[in-house]
Amino acid sequence: MSEADHDDAEARLAAREFFASALYMALVLLAALVAVPTDRLPSDEAVAGLLVGSAIGLTLAHWLAFRLASHLTEGGGFATESAAREAGAQIAGGVAVAAVAALPFLLLDGAAALIGSLVLLATLPAVTGVAIARLRGRPWLTSLVTGAVALTLAAVVVLVKSAVGH
């Protein structure tokens, strides 16, 4: 494998970890926001802090579990350059989504903030579905259907997660 191929593979791995973490965080935060009755939400600033704090904690927990499992099955270690790049990508993806989710709570009030956050979080799986289809060379109509399917599957995941508790 040439140096350029290795660098390309590393960049693709980091991008995958970023997007996987971002999509996971969007689903988790959607489920959390849907599960809490609007009359029980704390202040907007507190919700923003909870979203960002939860995202940081979840991404660190995911990274630790991933690294332990990788160390068990593949060797290497926690401090390799590749592990640091993957961790950075995972944390960046999760925190970026948390910032997007928290933004409406910093700019709007109450129900408007909640709706804004839910809409922003729900668009991530849909836009990802469209982007994947377009990158695969699919026409726009097929890509939009793919996005709708991704959004529907995300809604099912969120509803199941909310129904069984989290």
XYZ file of N, CA and C in Angstrom:
498
model
N 0.857 -1.176 0.000
C 0.000 0.000 0.000
C 0.897 1.230 0.000
N 0.650 2.126 -0.942
C 1.455 3.341 -1.038
C 1.098 4.303 0.098
N 1.946 5.282 0.277
C 1.720 6.303 1.310
C 0.403 7.046 1.058
N 0.135 7.377 -0.221
C -1.100 8.091 -0.568
C -2.325 7.225 -0.284
N -2.236 5.929 -0.603
C -3.351 5.024 -0.322
C -3.591 4.896 1.177
N -2.500 4.828 1.933
C -2.619 4.729 3.393
C -3.260 5.996 3.961
N -2.813 7.160 3.488
C -3.388 8.424 3.954
C -4.868 8.522 3.585
N -5.222 8.062 2.379
C -6.620 8.078 1.945
C -7.460 7.154 2.824
N -6.933 5.984 3.133
C -7.662 5.040 3.995
C -7.850 5.620 5.389
N -6.837 6.287 5.912
C -6.934 6.918 7.232
C -7.971 8.038 7.229
N -7.979 8.844 6.172
C -8.948 9.936 6.079
C -10.372 9.392 5.974
N -10.553 8.319 5.208
C -11.880 7.710 5.076
C -12.334 7.123 6.411
N -11.425 6.513 7.154
C -11.759 5.956 8.465
C -12.164 7.069 9.427
N -11.426 8.166 9.427
C -11.767 9.289 10.302
C -13.131 9.871 9.918
N -13.393 9.995 8.623
C -14.694 10.511 8.175
C -15.813 9.559 8.596
N -15.591 8.271 8.457
C -16.606 7.295 8.877
C -16.888 7.417 10.362
N -15.859 7.541 11.164
C -16.050 7.657 12.606
C -16.781 8.958 12.962
N -16.451 10.047 12.274
C -17.127 11.322 12.507
C -18.622 11.183 12.218
N -18.966 10.669 11.037
C -20.375 10.575 10.643
C -21.137 9.544 11.473
N -20.499 8.432 11.797
C -21.168 7.427 12.637
C -21.493 8.012 14.005
N -20.541 8.713 14.588
C -20.763 9.336 15.888
C -21.836 10.413 15.801
N -21.806 11.210 14.742
C -22.793 12.281 14.573
C -24.196 11.704 14.425
N -24.345 10.677 13.601
C -25.671 10.083 13.408
C -26.163 9.391 14.681
N -25.281 8.688 15.344
C -25.648 8.050 16.608
C -26.115 9.101 17.617
N -25.351 10.194 17.718
C -25.703 11.236 18.675
C -27.038 11.875 18.309
N -27.296 12.079 17.019
C -28.568 12.661 16.600
C -29.727 11.771 17.040
N -29.593 10.466 16.868
C -30.663 9.550 17.272
C -30.858 9.540 18.781
N -29.766 9.525 19.522
C -29.856 9.508 20.984
C -30.497 10.795 21.503
N -30.052 11.928 20.984
C -30.599 13.202 21.455
C -32.051 13.385 21.029
N -32.399 12.929 19.825
C -33.799 12.963 19.399
C -34.669 12.168 20.373
N -34.230 10.958 20.689
C -35.004 10.114 21.608
C -35.136 10.768 22.978
N -34.066 11.381 23.447
C -34.116 12.030 24.761
C -35.090 13.205 24.755
N -35.035 14.016 23.697
C -35.917 15.176 23.631
C -37.379 14.782 23.445
N -37.614 13.714 22.698
C -38.984 13.248 22.485
C -39.557 12.655 23.770
N -38.708 12.014 24.564
C -39.177 11.298 25.752
C -39.572 12.223 26.899
N -39.008 13.416 26.956
C -39.282 14.306 28.077
C -40.492 15.186 27.749
N -41.506 15.137 28.593
C -42.663 16.010 28.352
C -42.238 17.481 28.362
N -42.828 18.259 27.468
C -42.408 19.662 27.346
C -42.606 20.449 28.634
N -43.603 20.076 29.430
C -43.815 20.813 30.680
C -42.798 20.431 31.757
N -41.957 19.444 31.489
C -40.944 19.035 32.458
C -39.527 19.412 32.040
N -39.407 20.074 30.893
C -38.081 20.502 30.459
C -37.564 21.586 31.399
N -36.278 21.528 31.742
C -35.699 22.624 32.537
C -35.559 23.872 31.657
N -34.890 24.868 32.146
C -34.702 26.108 31.381
C -33.978 25.796 30.076
N -34.144 26.704 29.118
C -33.500 26.512 27.820
C -31.984 26.362 27.950
N -31.375 27.184 28.798
C -29.928 27.112 28.990
C -29.529 25.775 29.607
N -30.337 25.278 30.527
C -30.046 23.985 31.150
C -30.161 22.855 30.127
N -31.169 22.915 29.248
C -31.313 21.890 28.210
C -30.093 21.916 27.292
N -29.667 23.103 26.887
C -28.474 23.216 26.033
C -27.267 22.583 26.725
N -27.079 22.881 27.998
C -25.969 22.289 28.751
C -26.087 20.785 28.872
N -27.303 20.302 29.101
C -27.510 18.855 29.187
C -27.221 18.160 27.857
N -27.624 18.773 26.762
C -27.369 18.182 25.447
C -25.869 18.074 25.177
N -25.148 19.157 25.413
C -23.708 19.148 25.164
C -22.994 18.231 26.150
N -23.347 18.302 27.418
C -22.721 17.430 28.420
C -22.985 15.959 28.152
N -24.217 15.629 27.791
C -24.542 14.235 27.464
C -23.761 13.757 26.253
N -23.652 14.617 25.259
C -22.920 14.248 24.046
C -21.450 13.978 24.354
N -20.848 14.825 25.144
C -19.441 14.622 25.490
C -19.276 13.318 26.263
N -20.137 13.095 27.247
C -20.058 11.852 28.017
C -20.287 10.610 27.163
N -21.279 10.653 26.291
C -21.561 9.504 25.422
C -20.440 9.240 24.427
N -19.877 10.292 23.845
C -18.803 10.064 22.882
C -17.554 9.525 23.571
N -17.261 10.000 24.759
C -16.122 9.457 25.489
C -16.361 8.001 25.891
N -17.579 7.687 26.311
C -17.907 6.295 26.656
C -17.813 5.400 25.423
N -18.315 5.877 24.292
C -18.229 5.100 23.054
C -16.776 4.887 22.647
N -15.983 5.950 22.740
C -14.582 5.819 22.383
C -13.875 4.806 23.282
N -14.112 4.876 24.586
C -13.463 3.946 25.505
C -13.865 2.505 25.192
N -15.148 2.266 24.989
C -15.608 0.912 24.669
C -14.998 0.437 23.351
N -14.955 1.296 22.354
C -14.389 0.953 21.055
C -12.910 0.614 21.186
N -12.177 1.444 21.923
C -10.736 1.205 22.079
C -10.466 -0.076 22.857
N -11.239 -0.325 23.906
C -11.028 -1.569 24.658
C -11.302 -2.781 23.782
N -12.389 -2.753 23.028
C -12.717 -3.868 22.140
C -11.656 -4.027 21.058
N -11.185 -2.934 20.495
C -10.144 -3.002 19.466
C -8.848 -3.552 20.047
N -8.516 -3.097 21.241
C -7.285 -3.557 21.887
C -7.354 -5.052 22.166
N -8.525 -5.521 22.548
C -8.716 -6.946 22.806
C -8.571 -7.791 21.545
N -9.073 -7.294 20.435
C -9.145 -8.110 19.230
C -8.044 -7.854 18.217
N -7.396 -6.687 18.256
C -6.442 -6.358 17.208
C -5.053 -6.012 17.693
N -4.871 -5.800 18.945
C -3.581 -5.312 19.397
C -3.516 -3.807 19.224
N -2.339 -3.280 19.175
C -2.227 -1.819 19.096
C -2.408 -1.267 20.487
N -2.908 -0.083 20.576
C -3.083 0.494 21.891
C -3.905 1.749 21.845
N -4.026 2.341 23.003
C -4.817 3.555 23.142
C -4.108 4.759 22.549
N -2.799 4.746 22.554
C -2.058 5.956 22.231
C -1.509 5.975 20.807
N -1.950 5.082 19.941
C -1.455 5.127 18.571
C -1.983 6.370 17.864
N -1.283 6.772 16.823
C -1.715 7.958 16.063
C -3.087 7.718 15.439
N -3.312 6.505 14.960
C -4.607 6.166 14.351
C -5.722 6.217 15.390
N -5.457 5.703 16.581
C -6.469 5.723 17.647
C -6.807 7.158 18.037
N -5.803 8.007 18.088
C -6.048 9.408 18.435
C -6.879 10.092 17.357
N -6.595 9.786 16.100
C -7.354 10.380 14.993
C -8.807 9.909 15.030
N -9.016 8.606 15.279
C -10.374 8.070 15.381
C -11.123 8.695 16.549
N -10.465 8.807 17.694
C -11.102 9.404 18.869
C -11.479 10.848 18.596
N -10.582 11.575 17.985
C -10.877 12.968 17.657
C -12.070 13.086 16.729
N -12.141 12.213 15.741
C -13.262 12.234 14.798
C -14.570 11.877 15.497
N -14.545 10.867 16.360
C -15.750 10.460 17.091
C -16.243 11.599 17.987
N -15.343 12.182 18.722
C -15.716 13.263 19.644
C -16.207 14.480 18.856
N -15.521 14.814 17.775
C -15.937 15.961 16.961
C -17.333 15.737 16.384
N -17.625 14.536 15.903
C -18.946 14.250 15.350
C -20.043 14.372 16.390
N -19.823 13.796 17.540
C -20.836 13.858 18.600
C -21.046 15.254 19.138
N -19.962 15.978 19.360
C -20.068 17.324 19.914
C -20.652 18.292 18.877
N -20.318 18.105 17.602
C -20.892 18.969 16.560
C -22.410 18.842 16.526
N -22.905 17.623 16.627
C -24.361 17.409 16.632
C -24.977 17.991 17.902
N -24.308 17.830 19.021
C -24.835 18.410 20.262
C -24.910 19.925 20.160
N -23.920 20.533 19.540
C -23.944 21.993 19.368
C -25.114 22.405 18.478
N -25.350 21.644 17.415
C -26.490 21.920 16.522
C -27.799 21.765 17.297
N -27.891 20.723 18.111
C -29.115 20.477 18.893
C -29.321 21.536 19.963
N -28.242 22.038 20.538
C -28.338 23.026 21.620
C -28.610 24.434 21.103
N -28.206 24.713 19.882
C -28.333 26.067 19.343
C -29.744 26.654 19.437
N -30.790 25.910 19.061
C -32.132 26.500 19.199
C -32.471 26.887 20.636
N -31.956 26.160 21.614
C -32.236 26.476 23.017
C -31.496 27.733 23.471
N -30.481 28.129 22.723
C -29.773 29.362 23.031
C -30.353 30.562 22.287
N -31.055 30.288 21.173
C -31.584 31.370 20.344
C -33.090 31.574 20.476
N -33.814 30.526 20.839
C -35.277 30.576 20.905
C -35.738 30.263 22.322
N -37.035 30.301 22.524
C -37.577 30.013 23.854
C -38.519 28.818 23.806
N -38.498 28.030 24.884
C -39.472 26.981 25.140
C -39.776 26.048 23.989
N -41.069 25.990 23.620
C -41.541 25.053 22.600
C -40.882 25.305 21.253
N -40.647 26.564 20.903
C -39.992 26.872 19.629
C -38.579 26.303 19.600
N -37.863 26.384 20.725
C -36.517 25.825 20.815
C -36.552 24.311 20.670
N -37.509 23.676 21.334
C -37.634 22.225 21.252
C -37.931 21.789 19.820
N -38.880 22.424 19.189
C -39.229 22.075 17.809
C -38.033 22.325 16.884
N -37.360 23.438 17.058
C -36.182 23.720 16.240
C -35.107 22.662 16.392
N -34.855 22.251 17.609
C -33.848 21.228 17.861
C -34.266 19.886 17.258
N -35.527 19.525 17.438
C -36.014 18.259 16.874
C -35.902 18.254 15.347
N -36.269 19.370 14.728
C -36.192 19.456 13.262
C -34.729 19.350 12.799
N -33.835 20.074 13.459
C -32.422 20.006 13.074
C -31.863 18.593 13.228
N -32.188 17.950 14.348
C -31.693 16.589 14.567
C -32.280 15.598 13.558
N -33.550 15.762 13.229
C -34.204 14.838 12.293
C -33.668 14.998 10.873
N -33.180 16.194 10.549
C -32.676 16.371 9.185
C -31.366 15.625 8.946
N -30.614 15.334 9.993
C -29.312 14.691 9.798
C -29.420 13.315 9.133
N -30.256 12.393 9.623
C -30.364 11.107 8.913
C -30.909 11.276 7.491
N -31.861 12.183 7.305
C -32.440 12.387 5.971
C -31.396 12.929 5.000
N -30.671 13.953 5.414
C -29.643 14.535 4.545
C -28.542 13.512 4.273
N -28.203 12.728 5.272
C -27.189 11.692 5.073
C -27.655 10.674 4.039
N -28.916 10.268 4.124
C -29.451 9.330 3.136
C -29.384 9.889 1.726
N -29.753 11.146 1.570
C -29.684 11.798 0.257
C -28.228 11.867 -0.220
N -27.339 12.276 0.660
C -25.927 12.416 0.291
C -25.335 11.078 -0.136
N -25.645 10.018 0.591
C -25.120 8.697 0.235
C -25.612 8.294 -1.152
N -26.894 8.471 -1.402
C -27.448 8.095 -2.703
C -26.809 8.917 -3.824
N -26.647 10.219 -3.600
C -26.033 11.064 -4.630
C -24.575 10.667 -4.866
N -23.838 10.367 -3.794
C -22.448 9.934 -3.950
C -22.351 8.612 -4.709
N -23.374 7.815 -4.617
C -23.419 6.534 -5.342
C -23.945 6.707 -6.765
N -24.193 7.955 -7.179
C -24.613 8.231 -8.538
C -26.095 8.063 -8.813
N -26.901 7.996 -7.767
C -28.343 7.833 -7.957
C -28.971 9.152 -8.391
N -30.076 9.081 -9.154
C -30.772 10.315 -9.543
C -31.420 10.983 -8.326
N -31.792 12.252 -8.494
C -32.350 13.023 -7.386
C -33.589 12.376 -6.782
N -34.498 11.874 -7.604
C -35.719 11.282 -7.062
C -35.395 10.082 -6.177
N -34.527 9.219 -6.658
C -34.112 8.061 -5.859
C -33.413 8.515 -4.585
N -32.604 9.567 -4.698
C -31.890 10.082 -3.531
C -32.845 10.645 -2.492
N -33.871 11.353 -2.951
C -34.859 11.891 -2.012
C -35.651 10.769 -1.340
N -35.960 9.725 -2.075
C -36.643 8.568 -1.482
C -35.729 7.906 -0.451
N -34.455 7.793 -0.779
C -33.488 7.227 0.172
C -33.438 8.061 1.446
N -33.435 9.370 1.300
C -33.457 10.251 2.463
C -34.713 10.066 3.293
N -35.858 9.908 2.618
C -37.127 9.685 3.330
C -37.100 8.357 4.066
N -36.518 7.336 3.445
C -36.410 6.029 4.109
C -35.501 6.144 5.330
N -34.373 6.847 5.179
C -33.466 7.035 6.317
C -34.157 7.776 7.449
N -34.932 8.795 7.104
C -35.673 9.548 8.120
C -36.712 8.656 8.798
N -37.406 7.841 8.030
C -38.413 6.931 8.583
C -37.762 5.922 9.529
N -36.650 5.331 9.101
C -35.955 4.370 9.969
C -35.460 5.051 11.248
N -34.959 6.274 11.116
C -34.517 7.016 12.302
C -35.688 7.268 13.238
N -36.853 7.618 12.675
C -38.044 7.856 13.505
C -38.449 6.583 14.236
N -38.360 5.443 13.560
C -38.699 4.169 14.208
C -37.733 3.897 15.365
N -36.453 4.115 15.131
C -35.461 3.902 16.186
C -35.754 4.812 17.375
N -36.028 6.076 17.101
C -36.308 7.043 18.170
C -37.572 6.649 18.927
N -38.622 6.256 18.214
C -39.875 5.868 18.876
C -39.700 4.612 19.721
N -38.974 3.630 19.206
C -38.720 2.410 19.990
C -37.903 2.760 21.219
N -36.854 3.561 21.030
C -36.010 3.956 22.170
C -36.834 4.705 23.206
N -37.709 5.592 22.768
C -38.548 6.327 23.708
C -39.560 5.430 24.400
N -40.115 4.488 23.649
C -41.145 3.600 24.210
C -40.589 2.677 25.285
N -39.352 2.212 25.093
C -38.795 1.280 26.065
C -37.964 1.989 27.133
N -37.840 3.280 26.985
C -37.071 4.053 27.959
C -35.606 4.048 27.577
N -34.893 5.007 28.089
C -33.461 5.075 27.806
C -32.742 5.468 29.065
